[in-house]
């Protein structure tokens, strides 16, 4: 999956739901972005089936192919912009769709410290809305990884 972790009992899981955010306008809406994923705790994994307790309530047996591992830190989703140095290291360490840094600084001010706490619904990527930017970022990351591997291979052969 490329996310750097695996489903495990006691861990968190995410499943894409049927929400379509293609018409959602981040600049004009005044409510939270509808979540494109359902999150929950993995209770058991038997064969190709996982038992998940969903955060929205209820338990369900789900094929593991329908699930992706979810990071506990990202589940809380809070980023304190007041302490952020915009280095991008957190973005590189987290699964791609957990959040996405851009050059847009709209709304990065407030009257209190709490105004600078960005919850998951303010940071999550909406691939349907940002597809062009997402594709460009993926190409950039892939090229960087290829260069890194080529250097490592050259060093190993030398």
Tab-separated table of N, CA and C in Angstrom:
chain	number	residue	atom	x	y	z
A	1	UNK	N	0.824	-1.206	0.000
A	1	UNK	CA	0.000	0.000	0.000
A	1	UNK	C	0.861	1.259	0.000
A	2	UNK	N	2.104	1.147	0.465
A	2	UNK	CA	2.994	2.296	0.429
A	2	UNK	C	2.837	3.254	1.589
A	3	UNK	N	2.033	2.908	2.581
A	3	UNK	CA	1.795	3.824	3.692
A	3	UNK	C	2.758	3.588	4.847
A	4	UNK	N	3.555	2.532	4.779
A	4	UNK	CA	4.560	2.328	5.801
A	4	UNK	C	4.082	1.611	7.039
A	5	UNK	N	2.872	1.098	7.049
A	5	UNK	CA	2.388	0.349	8.192
A	5	UNK	C	1.407	-0.706	7.705
A	6	UNK	N	1.052	-1.604	8.618
A	6	UNK	CA	0.134	-2.680	8.268
A	6	UNK	C	-1.033	-2.678	9.233
A	7	UNK	N	-2.126	-3.312	8.813
A	7	UNK	CA	-3.253	-3.494	9.717
A	7	UNK	C	-2.813	-4.420	10.842
A	8	UNK	N	-3.187	-4.084	12.068
A	8	UNK	CA	-2.860	-4.947	13.187
A	8	UNK	C	-3.926	-4.806	14.255
A	9	UNK	N	-4.112	-5.888	15.013
A	9	UNK	CA	-5.084	-5.880	16.100
A	9	UNK	C	-4.667	-4.816	17.111
A	10	UNK	N	-5.603	-3.974	17.508
A	10	UNK	CA	-5.325	-2.876	18.422
A	10	UNK	C	-4.966	-1.591	17.709
A	11	UNK	N	-4.736	-1.672	16.405
A	11	UNK	CA	-4.405	-0.484	15.618
A	11	UNK	C	-5.654	0.172	15.048
A	12	UNK	N	-5.445	1.196	14.270
A	12	UNK	CA	-6.548	1.921	13.646
A	12	UNK	C	-6.617	1.567	12.162
A	13	UNK	N	-7.830	1.670	11.608
A	13	UNK	CA	-8.036	1.379	10.189
A	13	UNK	C	-8.934	2.444	9.581
A	14	UNK	N	-8.793	2.616	8.279
A	14	UNK	CA	-9.622	3.571	7.539
A	14	UNK	C	-10.219	2.858	6.334
A	15	UNK	N	-11.462	3.220	6.008
A	15	UNK	CA	-12.135	2.667	4.834
A	15	UNK	C	-12.781	3.809	4.073
A	16	UNK	N	-12.537	3.869	2.771
A	16	UNK	CA	-13.146	4.898	1.926
A	16	UNK	C	-14.652	4.676	1.918
A	17	UNK	N	-15.402	5.769	2.102
A	17	UNK	CA	-16.859	5.664	2.069
A	17	UNK	C	-17.393	6.244	0.761
A	18	UNK	N	-18.689	6.453	0.683
A	18	UNK	CA	-19.322	6.891	-0.566
A	18	UNK	C	-19.429	8.408	-0.698
A	19	UNK	N	-18.821	9.165	0.209
A	19	UNK	CA	-18.916	10.627	0.163
A	19	UNK	C	-18.213	11.154	-1.084
A	20	UNK	N	-18.874	12.056	-1.794
A	20	UNK	CA	-18.299	12.680	-2.991
A	20	UNK	C	-18.073	14.157	-2.690
A	21	UNK	N	-16.806	14.558	-2.601
A	21	UNK	CA	-16.465	15.949	-2.301
A	21	UNK	C	-16.111	16.752	-3.544
A	22	UNK	N	-16.455	16.252	-4.712
A	22	UNK	CA	-16.036	16.926	-5.946
A	22	UNK	C	-16.643	18.321	-6.088
A	23	UNK	N	-17.803	18.567	-5.480
A	23	UNK	CA	-18.427	19.888	-5.570
A	23	UNK	C	-18.169	20.751	-4.338
A	24	UNK	N	-17.407	20.244	-3.374
A	24	UNK	CA	-17.158	20.979	-2.136
A	24	UNK	C	-16.158	22.101	-2.402
A	25	UNK	N	-16.484	23.315	-1.989
A	25	UNK	CA	-15.615	24.467	-2.214
A	25	UNK	C	-15.013	24.899	-0.880
A	26	UNK	N	-13.719	24.630	-0.697
A	26	UNK	CA	-13.053	24.953	0.566
A	26	UNK	C	-13.096	26.435	0.902
A	27	UNK	N	-13.119	27.285	-0.110
A	27	UNK	CA	-13.081	28.727	0.124
A	27	UNK	C	-14.438	29.294	0.532
A	28	UNK	N	-15.516	28.655	0.109
A	28	UNK	CA	-16.841	29.222	0.352
A	28	UNK	C	-17.630	28.531	1.457
A	29	UNK	N	-17.327	27.285	1.746
A	29	UNK	CA	-18.095	26.539	2.745
A	29	UNK	C	-17.737	26.995	4.158
A	30	UNK	N	-18.711	26.957	5.037
A	30	UNK	CA	-18.493	27.351	6.431
A	30	UNK	C	-18.695	26.185	7.384
A	31	UNK	N	-18.745	24.990	6.842
A	31	UNK	CA	-18.896	23.809	7.685
A	31	UNK	C	-17.769	22.828	7.373
A	32	UNK	N	-17.645	21.821	8.202
A	32	UNK	CA	-16.548	20.862	8.061
A	32	UNK	C	-16.661	20.084	6.754
A	33	UNK	N	-15.529	19.704	6.237
A	33	UNK	CA	-15.483	18.897	5.018
A	33	UNK	C	-16.068	17.524	5.321
A	34	UNK	N	-17.010	17.045	4.506
A	34	UNK	CA	-17.519	15.684	4.721
A	34	UNK	C	-16.372	14.675	4.603
A	35	UNK	N	-16.282	13.773	5.553
A	35	UNK	CA	-15.183	12.812	5.586
A	35	UNK	C	-15.310	11.794	4.461
A	36	UNK	N	-14.220	11.568	3.749
A	36	UNK	CA	-14.201	10.574	2.679
A	36	UNK	C	-13.799	9.195	3.204
A	37	UNK	N	-13.449	9.125	4.480
A	37	UNK	CA	-13.057	7.854	5.081
A	37	UNK	C	-13.793	7.653	6.394
A	38	UNK	N	-14.089	6.386	6.704
A	38	UNK	CA	-14.588	5.996	8.013
A	38	UNK	C	-13.388	5.435	8.776
A	39	UNK	N	-13.268	5.786	10.055
A	39	UNK	CA	-12.140	5.339	10.868
A	39	UNK	C	-12.638	4.465	12.008
A	40	UNK	N	-11.804	3.517	12.425
A	40	UNK	CA	-12.182	2.659	13.529
A	40	UNK	C	-10.997	1.886	14.073
A	41	UNK	N	-11.247	1.146	15.168
A	41	UNK	CA	-10.222	0.323	15.818
A	41	UNK	C	-10.344	-1.114	15.337
A	42	UNK	N	-9.210	-1.731	15.037
A	42	UNK	CA	-9.202	-3.132	14.611
A	42	UNK	C	-9.264	-4.001	15.862
A	43	UNK	N	-10.333	-4.796	15.973
A	43	UNK	CA	-10.549	-5.648	17.141
A	43	UNK	C	-9.936	-7.028	16.924
A	44	UNK	N	-10.062	-7.547	15.692
A	44	UNK	CA	-9.575	-8.892	15.392
A	44	UNK	C	-9.283	-8.995	13.901
A	45	UNK	N	-8.300	-9.808	13.557
A	45	UNK	CA	-8.026	-10.123	12.157
A	45	UNK	C	-7.957	-11.639	12.047
A	46	UNK	N	-8.854	-12.198	11.238
A	46	UNK	CA	-8.886	-13.632	11.000
A	46	UNK	C	-8.860	-13.859	9.500
A	47	UNK	N	-7.752	-14.404	9.017
A	47	UNK	CA	-7.628	-14.619	7.577
A	47	UNK	C	-7.647	-13.295	6.835
A	48	UNK	N	-8.568	-13.162	5.899
A	48	UNK	CA	-8.692	-11.941	5.099
A	48	UNK	C	-9.802	-11.027	5.596
A	49	UNK	N	-10.256	-11.244	6.834
A	49	UNK	CA	-11.352	-10.455	7.393
A	49	UNK	C	-10.921	-9.799	8.698
A	50	UNK	N	-11.270	-8.530	8.843
A	50	UNK	CA	-10.970	-7.800	10.080
A	50	UNK	C	-12.274	-7.382	10.743
A	51	UNK	N	-12.315	-7.481	12.057
A	51	UNK	CA	-13.448	-6.966	12.818
A	51	UNK	C	-13.066	-5.571	13.290
A	52	UNK	N	-13.893	-4.587	12.917
A	52	UNK	CA	-13.580	-3.186	13.194
A	52	UNK	C	-14.695	-2.554	14.011
A	53	UNK	N	-14.315	-1.827	15.075
A	53	UNK	CA	-15.270	-1.015	15.835
A	53	UNK	C	-15.138	0.399	15.292
A	54	UNK	N	-16.170	0.853	14.567
A	54	UNK	CA	-16.133	2.158	13.905
A	54	UNK	C	-16.306	3.289	14.899
A	55	UNK	N	-15.607	4.386	14.678
A	55	UNK	CA	-15.717	5.555	15.549
A	55	UNK	C	-17.130	6.109	15.557
A	56	UNK	N	-17.848	5.953	14.462
A	56	UNK	CA	-19.229	6.429	14.370
A	56	UNK	C	-20.224	5.504	15.045
A	57	UNK	N	-19.749	4.374	15.571
A	57	UNK	CA	-20.609	3.421	16.251
A	57	UNK	C	-20.746	2.126	15.468
A	58	UNK	N	-20.885	1.043	16.194
A	58	UNK	CA	-21.096	-0.257	15.583
A	58	UNK	C	-19.806	-0.993	15.273
A	59	UNK	N	-19.954	-2.331	15.174
A	59	UNK	CA	-18.837	-3.188	14.795
A	59	UNK	C	-19.209	-3.899	13.508
A	60	UNK	N	-18.185	-4.245	12.721
A	60	UNK	CA	-18.448	-4.857	11.426
A	60	UNK	C	-17.256	-5.717	11.029
A	61	UNK	N	-17.544	-6.826	10.343
A	61	UNK	CA	-16.482	-7.629	9.751
A	61	UNK	C	-16.283	-7.136	8.329
A	62	UNK	N	-15.037	-6.775	8.003
A	62	UNK	CA	-14.722	-6.134	6.729
A	62	UNK	C	-13.552	-6.870	6.077
A	63	UNK	N	-13.604	-7.087	4.756
A	63	UNK	CA	-12.426	-7.659	4.088
A	63	UNK	C	-11.223	-6.728	4.273
A	64	UNK	N	-10.073	-7.293	4.592
A	64	UNK	CA	-8.888	-6.462	4.837
A	64	UNK	C	-8.474	-5.679	3.595
A	65	UNK	N	-8.874	-6.143	2.423
A	65	UNK	CA	-8.543	-5.414	1.190
A	65	UNK	C	-9.281	-4.085	1.097
A	66	UNK	N	-10.375	-3.927	1.861
A	66	UNK	CA	-11.141	-2.672	1.862
A	66	UNK	C	-10.596	-1.660	2.866
A	67	UNK	N	-9.599	-2.063	3.663
A	67	UNK	CA	-9.091	-1.217	4.740
A	67	UNK	C	-7.666	-0.754	4.470
A	68	UNK	N	-7.343	0.386	5.041
A	68	UNK	CA	-5.970	0.892	5.023
A	68	UNK	C	-5.577	1.183	6.463
A	69	UNK	N	-4.301	0.987	6.817
A	69	UNK	CA	-3.877	1.330	8.176
A	69	UNK	C	-3.993	2.833	8.398
A	70	UNK	N	-4.363	3.218	9.602
A	70	UNK	CA	-4.492	4.641	9.940
A	70	UNK	C	-3.617	4.926	11.150
A	71	UNK	N	-2.887	6.012	11.104
A	71	UNK	CA	-2.001	6.381	12.200
A	71	UNK	C	-2.809	6.971	13.355
A	72	UNK	N	-2.474	6.576	14.590
A	72	UNK	CA	-3.183	7.066	15.764
A	72	UNK	C	-3.044	8.579	15.884
A	73	UNK	N	-1.843	9.117	15.629
A	73	UNK	CA	-1.652	10.561	15.741
A	73	UNK	C	-2.502	11.317	14.735
A	74	UNK	N	-2.648	10.773	13.554
A	74	UNK	CA	-3.445	11.439	12.536
A	74	UNK	C	-4.930	11.298	12.850
A	75	UNK	N	-5.294	10.246	13.585
A	75	UNK	CA	-6.700	10.086	13.954
A	75	UNK	C	-7.168	11.292	14.757
A	76	UNK	N	-6.310	11.805	15.642
A	76	UNK	CA	-6.705	12.992	16.395
A	76	UNK	C	-6.764	14.181	15.456
A	77	UNK	N	-5.836	14.218	14.508
A	77	UNK	CA	-5.887	15.202	13.443
A	77	UNK	C	-5.518	16.621	13.804
A	78	UNK	N	-5.103	16.877	15.019
A	78	UNK	CA	-4.832	18.258	15.409
A	78	UNK	C	-3.401	18.657	15.075
A	79	UNK	N	-3.274	19.775	14.376
A	79	UNK	CA	-1.973	20.357	14.067
A	79	UNK	C	-1.987	21.775	14.611
A	80	UNK	N	-0.982	22.118	15.417
A	80	UNK	CA	-0.887	23.464	15.975
A	80	UNK	C	-0.052	24.313	15.024
A	81	UNK	N	-0.718	25.115	14.207
A	81	UNK	CA	-0.042	25.946	13.219
A	81	UNK	C	0.864	26.978	13.898
A	82	UNK	N	0.544	27.355	15.128
A	82	UNK	CA	1.366	28.305	15.863
A	82	UNK	C	2.745	27.759	16.195
A	83	UNK	N	2.897	26.441	16.213
A	83	UNK	CA	4.190	25.825	16.507
A	83	UNK	C	4.839	25.233	15.264
A	84	UNK	N	4.132	25.230	14.159
A	84	UNK	CA	4.621	24.614	12.925
A	84	UNK	C	5.711	25.475	12.290
A	85	UNK	N	6.785	24.827	11.819
A	85	UNK	CA	7.862	25.537	11.128
A	85	UNK	C	7.761	25.335	9.620
A	86	UNK	N	6.717	24.632	9.162
A	86	UNK	CA	6.463	24.383	7.739
A	86	UNK	C	7.637	23.688	7.056
A	87	UNK	N	8.264	22.761	7.784
A	87	UNK	CA	9.395	22.025	7.207
A	87	UNK	C	8.919	20.881	6.316
A	88	UNK	N	7.708	20.379	6.552
A	88	UNK	CA	7.157	19.318	5.720
A	88	UNK	C	7.500	17.909	6.169
A	89	UNK	N	8.268	17.753	7.265
A	89	UNK	CA	8.654	16.417	7.706
A	89	UNK	C	7.454	15.581	8.140
A	90	UNK	N	6.481	16.198	8.776
A	90	UNK	CA	5.299	15.449	9.204
A	90	UNK	C	4.522	14.949	7.989
A	91	UNK	N	4.457	15.763	6.951
A	91	UNK	CA	3.744	15.397	5.736
A	91	UNK	C	4.407	14.192	5.072
A	92	UNK	N	5.740	14.153	5.079
A	92	UNK	CA	6.449	13.038	4.461
A	92	UNK	C	6.283	11.753	5.262
A	93	UNK	N	6.123	11.865	6.577
A	93	UNK	CA	6.027	10.690	7.428
A	93	UNK	C	4.625	10.101	7.479
A	94	UNK	N	3.620	10.881	7.135
A	94	UNK	CA	2.235	10.433	7.263
A	94	UNK	C	1.697	9.879	5.950
A	95	UNK	N	0.688	9.003	6.046
A	95	UNK	CA	0.042	8.534	4.821
A	95	UNK	C	-0.428	9.716	3.983
A	96	UNK	N	-0.363	9.577	2.669
A	96	UNK	CA	-0.552	10.708	1.759
A	96	UNK	C	-1.862	11.455	1.969
A	97	UNK	N	-2.974	10.743	2.148
A	97	UNK	CA	-4.257	11.433	2.212
A	97	UNK	C	-4.603	11.956	3.600
A	98	UNK	N	-3.677	11.815	4.564
A	98	UNK	CA	-3.994	12.314	5.899
A	98	UNK	C	-4.043	13.833	5.918
A	99	UNK	N	-3.080	14.494	5.266
A	99	UNK	CA	-3.142	15.942	5.074
A	99	UNK	C	-2.133	16.329	4.017
A	100	UNK	N	-2.218	17.568	3.578
A	100	UNK	CA	-1.429	18.000	2.433
A	100	UNK	C	-1.062	19.449	2.635
A	101	UNK	N	0.224	19.773	2.542
A	101	UNK	CA	0.653	21.160	2.707
A	101	UNK	C	0.670	21.854	1.354
A	102	UNK	N	0.182	23.074	1.331
A	102	UNK	CA	0.181	23.867	0.100
A	102	UNK	C	0.782	25.234	0.408
A	103	UNK	N	0.808	26.107	-0.578
A	103	UNK	CA	1.297	27.471	-0.379
A	103	UNK	C	0.176	28.435	-0.029
A	104	UNK	N	-1.006	27.930	0.265
A	104	UNK	CA	-2.134	28.787	0.613
A	104	UNK	C	-2.098	29.080	2.108
A	105	UNK	N	-2.112	30.354	2.465
A	105	UNK	CA	-2.035	30.749	3.867
A	105	UNK	C	-3.324	31.403	4.346
A	106	UNK	N	-4.390	31.265	3.589
A	106	UNK	CA	-5.661	31.865	3.959
A	106	UNK	C	-6.173	31.241	5.258
A	107	UNK	N	-6.550	32.050	6.188
A	107	UNK	CA	-7.128	31.558	7.430
A	107	UNK	C	-6.112	31.137	8.469
A	108	UNK	N	-4.854	31.488	8.292
A	108	UNK	CA	-3.829	31.078	9.245
A	108	UNK	C	-3.562	32.153	10.282
A	109	UNK	N	-4.618	32.750	10.763
A	109	UNK	CA	-4.500	33.728	11.833
A	109	UNK	C	-5.722	33.577	12.722
A	110	UNK	N	-5.679	34.194	13.870
A	110	UNK	CA	-6.816	34.100	14.769
A	110	UNK	C	-6.641	35.018	15.959
A	111	UNK	N	-7.654	35.017	16.822
A	111	UNK	CA	-7.640	35.873	18.002
A	111	UNK	C	-7.225	35.122	19.259
A	112	UNK	N	-7.031	33.800	19.136
A	112	UNK	CA	-6.606	33.008	20.292
A	112	UNK	C	-5.712	31.868	19.809
A	113	UNK	N	-5.010	31.225	20.746
A	113	UNK	CA	-4.163	30.076	20.397
A	113	UNK	C	-5.001	28.957	19.789
A	114	UNK	N	-6.216	28.771	20.309
A	114	UNK	CA	-7.070	27.696	19.818
A	114	UNK	C	-7.441	27.881	18.351
A	115	UNK	N	-7.458	29.123	17.880
A	115	UNK	CA	-7.760	29.376	16.467
A	115	UNK	C	-6.678	28.813	15.550
A	116	UNK	N	-5.490	28.563	16.109
A	116	UNK	CA	-4.380	28.034	15.320
A	116	UNK	C	-4.294	26.512	15.387
A	117	UNK	N	-5.244	25.875	16.069
A	117	UNK	CA	-5.273	24.420	16.127
A	117	UNK	C	-6.136	23.928	14.980
A	118	UNK	N	-5.509	23.319	14.011
A	118	UNK	CA	-6.230	22.805	12.848
A	118	UNK	C	-6.623	21.362	13.103
A	119	UNK	N	-7.906	21.088	13.083
A	119	UNK	CA	-8.380	19.717	13.234
A	119	UNK	C	-8.334	19.017	11.883
A	120	UNK	N	-8.562	17.712	11.893
A	120	UNK	CA	-8.426	16.906	10.679
A	120	UNK	C	-9.289	17.413	9.530
A	121	UNK	N	-10.469	17.920	9.825
A	121	UNK	CA	-11.338	18.353	8.723
A	121	UNK	C	-10.813	19.601	8.025
A	122	UNK	N	-9.854	20.310	8.627
A	122	UNK	CA	-9.256	21.486	7.978
A	122	UNK	C	-7.963	21.156	7.251
A	123	UNK	N	-7.423	19.962	7.471
A	123	UNK	CA	-6.126	19.625	6.883
A	123	UNK	C	-6.182	18.460	5.906
A	124	UNK	N	-7.269	17.724	5.903
A	124	UNK	CA	-7.319	16.516	5.085
A	124	UNK	C	-7.364	16.846	3.602
A	125	UNK	N	-6.716	16.026	2.804
A	125	UNK	CA	-6.686	16.217	1.355
A	125	UNK	C	-8.015	15.783	0.745
A	126	UNK	N	-8.496	16.565	-0.191
A	126	UNK	CA	-9.671	16.183	-0.965
A	126	UNK	C	-9.196	15.916	-2.391
A	127	UNK	N	-8.813	14.668	-2.702
A	127	UNK	CA	-8.280	14.395	-4.029
A	127	UNK	C	-9.217	14.831	-5.147
A	128	UNK	N	-10.511	14.744	-4.919
A	128	UNK	CA	-11.452	15.128	-5.975
A	128	UNK	C	-11.391	16.625	-6.264
A	129	UNK	N	-10.998	17.431	-5.281
A	129	UNK	CA	-10.925	18.883	-5.457
A	129	UNK	C	-9.526	19.312	-5.886
A	130	UNK	N	-8.511	18.667	-5.335
A	130	UNK	CA	-7.125	19.081	-5.551
A	130	UNK	C	-6.356	18.123	-6.461
A	131	UNK	N	-7.034	17.436	-7.363
A	131	UNK	CA	-6.400	16.364	-8.122
A	131	UNK	C	-5.143	16.808	-8.868
A	132	UNK	N	-5.181	17.965	-9.521
A	132	UNK	CA	-4.018	18.422	-10.284
A	132	UNK	C	-2.814	18.650	-9.370
A	133	UNK	N	-3.034	19.311	-8.244
A	133	UNK	CA	-1.956	19.578	-7.281
A	133	UNK	C	-1.447	18.279	-6.666
A	134	UNK	N	-2.366	17.366	-6.359
A	134	UNK	CA	-1.992	16.074	-5.787
A	134	UNK	C	-1.124	15.300	-6.775
A	135	UNK	N	-1.526	15.270	-8.044
A	135	UNK	CA	-0.747	14.560	-9.065
A	135	UNK	C	0.656	15.148	-9.198
A	136	UNK	N	0.759	16.471	-9.201
A	136	UNK	CA	2.063	17.126	-9.316
A	136	UNK	C	2.953	16.770	-8.124
A	137	UNK	N	2.372	16.744	-6.937
A	137	UNK	CA	3.140	16.401	-5.740
A	137	UNK	C	3.601	14.949	-5.783
A	138	UNK	N	2.749	14.055	-6.250
A	138	UNK	CA	3.130	12.646	-6.351
A	138	UNK	C	4.277	12.447	-7.340
A	139	UNK	N	4.241	13.156	-8.461
A	139	UNK	CA	5.324	13.078	-9.446
A	139	UNK	C	6.627	13.568	-8.818
A	140	UNK	N	6.553	14.695	-8.093
A	140	UNK	CA	7.744	15.258	-7.450
A	140	UNK	C	8.339	14.270	-6.442
A	141	UNK	N	7.475	13.651	-5.634
A	141	UNK	CA	7.953	12.691	-4.639
A	141	UNK	C	8.555	11.454	-5.302
A	142	UNK	N	7.931	10.981	-6.385
A	142	UNK	CA	8.442	9.802	-7.088
A	142	UNK	C	9.815	10.085	-7.693
A	143	UNK	N	9.981	11.264	-8.290
A	143	UNK	CA	11.276	11.632	-8.873
A	143	UNK	C	12.355	11.730	-7.794
A	144	UNK	N	11.998	12.298	-6.650
A	144	UNK	CA	12.949	12.418	-5.541
A	144	UNK	C	13.377	11.028	-5.059
A	145	UNK	N	12.415	10.111	-4.946
A	145	UNK	CA	12.716	8.750	-4.510
A	145	UNK	C	13.589	8.027	-5.532
A	146	UNK	N	13.326	8.211	-6.826
A	146	UNK	CA	14.139	7.575	-7.866
A	146	UNK	C	15.580	8.066	-7.811
A	147	UNK	N	15.770	9.375	-7.616
A	147	UNK	CA	17.123	9.928	-7.518
A	147	UNK	C	17.855	9.358	-6.307
A	148	UNK	N	17.134	9.245	-5.190
A	148	UNK	CA	17.723	8.715	-3.968
A	148	UNK	C	18.169	7.264	-4.171
A	149	UNK	N	17.315	6.465	-4.820
A	149	UNK	CA	17.657	5.061	-5.068
A	149	UNK	C	18.817	4.935	-6.054
A	150	UNK	N	18.849	5.800	-7.059
A	150	UNK	CA	19.943	5.772	-8.037
A	150	UNK	C	21.273	6.095	-7.358
A	151	UNK	N	21.282	7.082	-6.449
A	151	UNK	CA	22.502	7.424	-5.708
A	151	UNK	C	22.958	6.252	-4.843
A	152	UNK	N	21.994	5.610	-4.161
A	152	UNK	CA	22.324	4.474	-3.299
A	152	UNK	C	22.887	3.323	-4.126
A	153	UNK	N	22.306	3.085	-5.287
A	153	UNK	CA	22.783	2.016	-6.168
A	153	UNK	C	24.195	2.325	-6.663
A	154	UNK	N	24.441	3.589	-7.043
A	154	UNK	CA	25.766	3.995	-7.520
A	154	UNK	C	26.811	3.827	-6.417
A	155	UNK	N	26.440	4.178	-5.183
A	155	UNK	CA	27.353	4.017	-4.051
A	155	UNK	C	27.654	2.543	-3.792
A	156	UNK	N	26.620	1.706	-3.904
A	156	UNK	CA	26.791	0.272	-3.652
A	156	UNK	C	27.680	-0.379	-4.711
A	157	UNK	N	27.590	0.113	-5.946
A	157	UNK	CA	28.389	-0.447	-7.036
A	157	UNK	C	29.823	0.065	-7.020
A	158	UNK	N	30.055	1.202	-6.366
A	158	UNK	CA	31.404	1.803	-6.361
A	158	UNK	C	32.348	1.093	-5.417
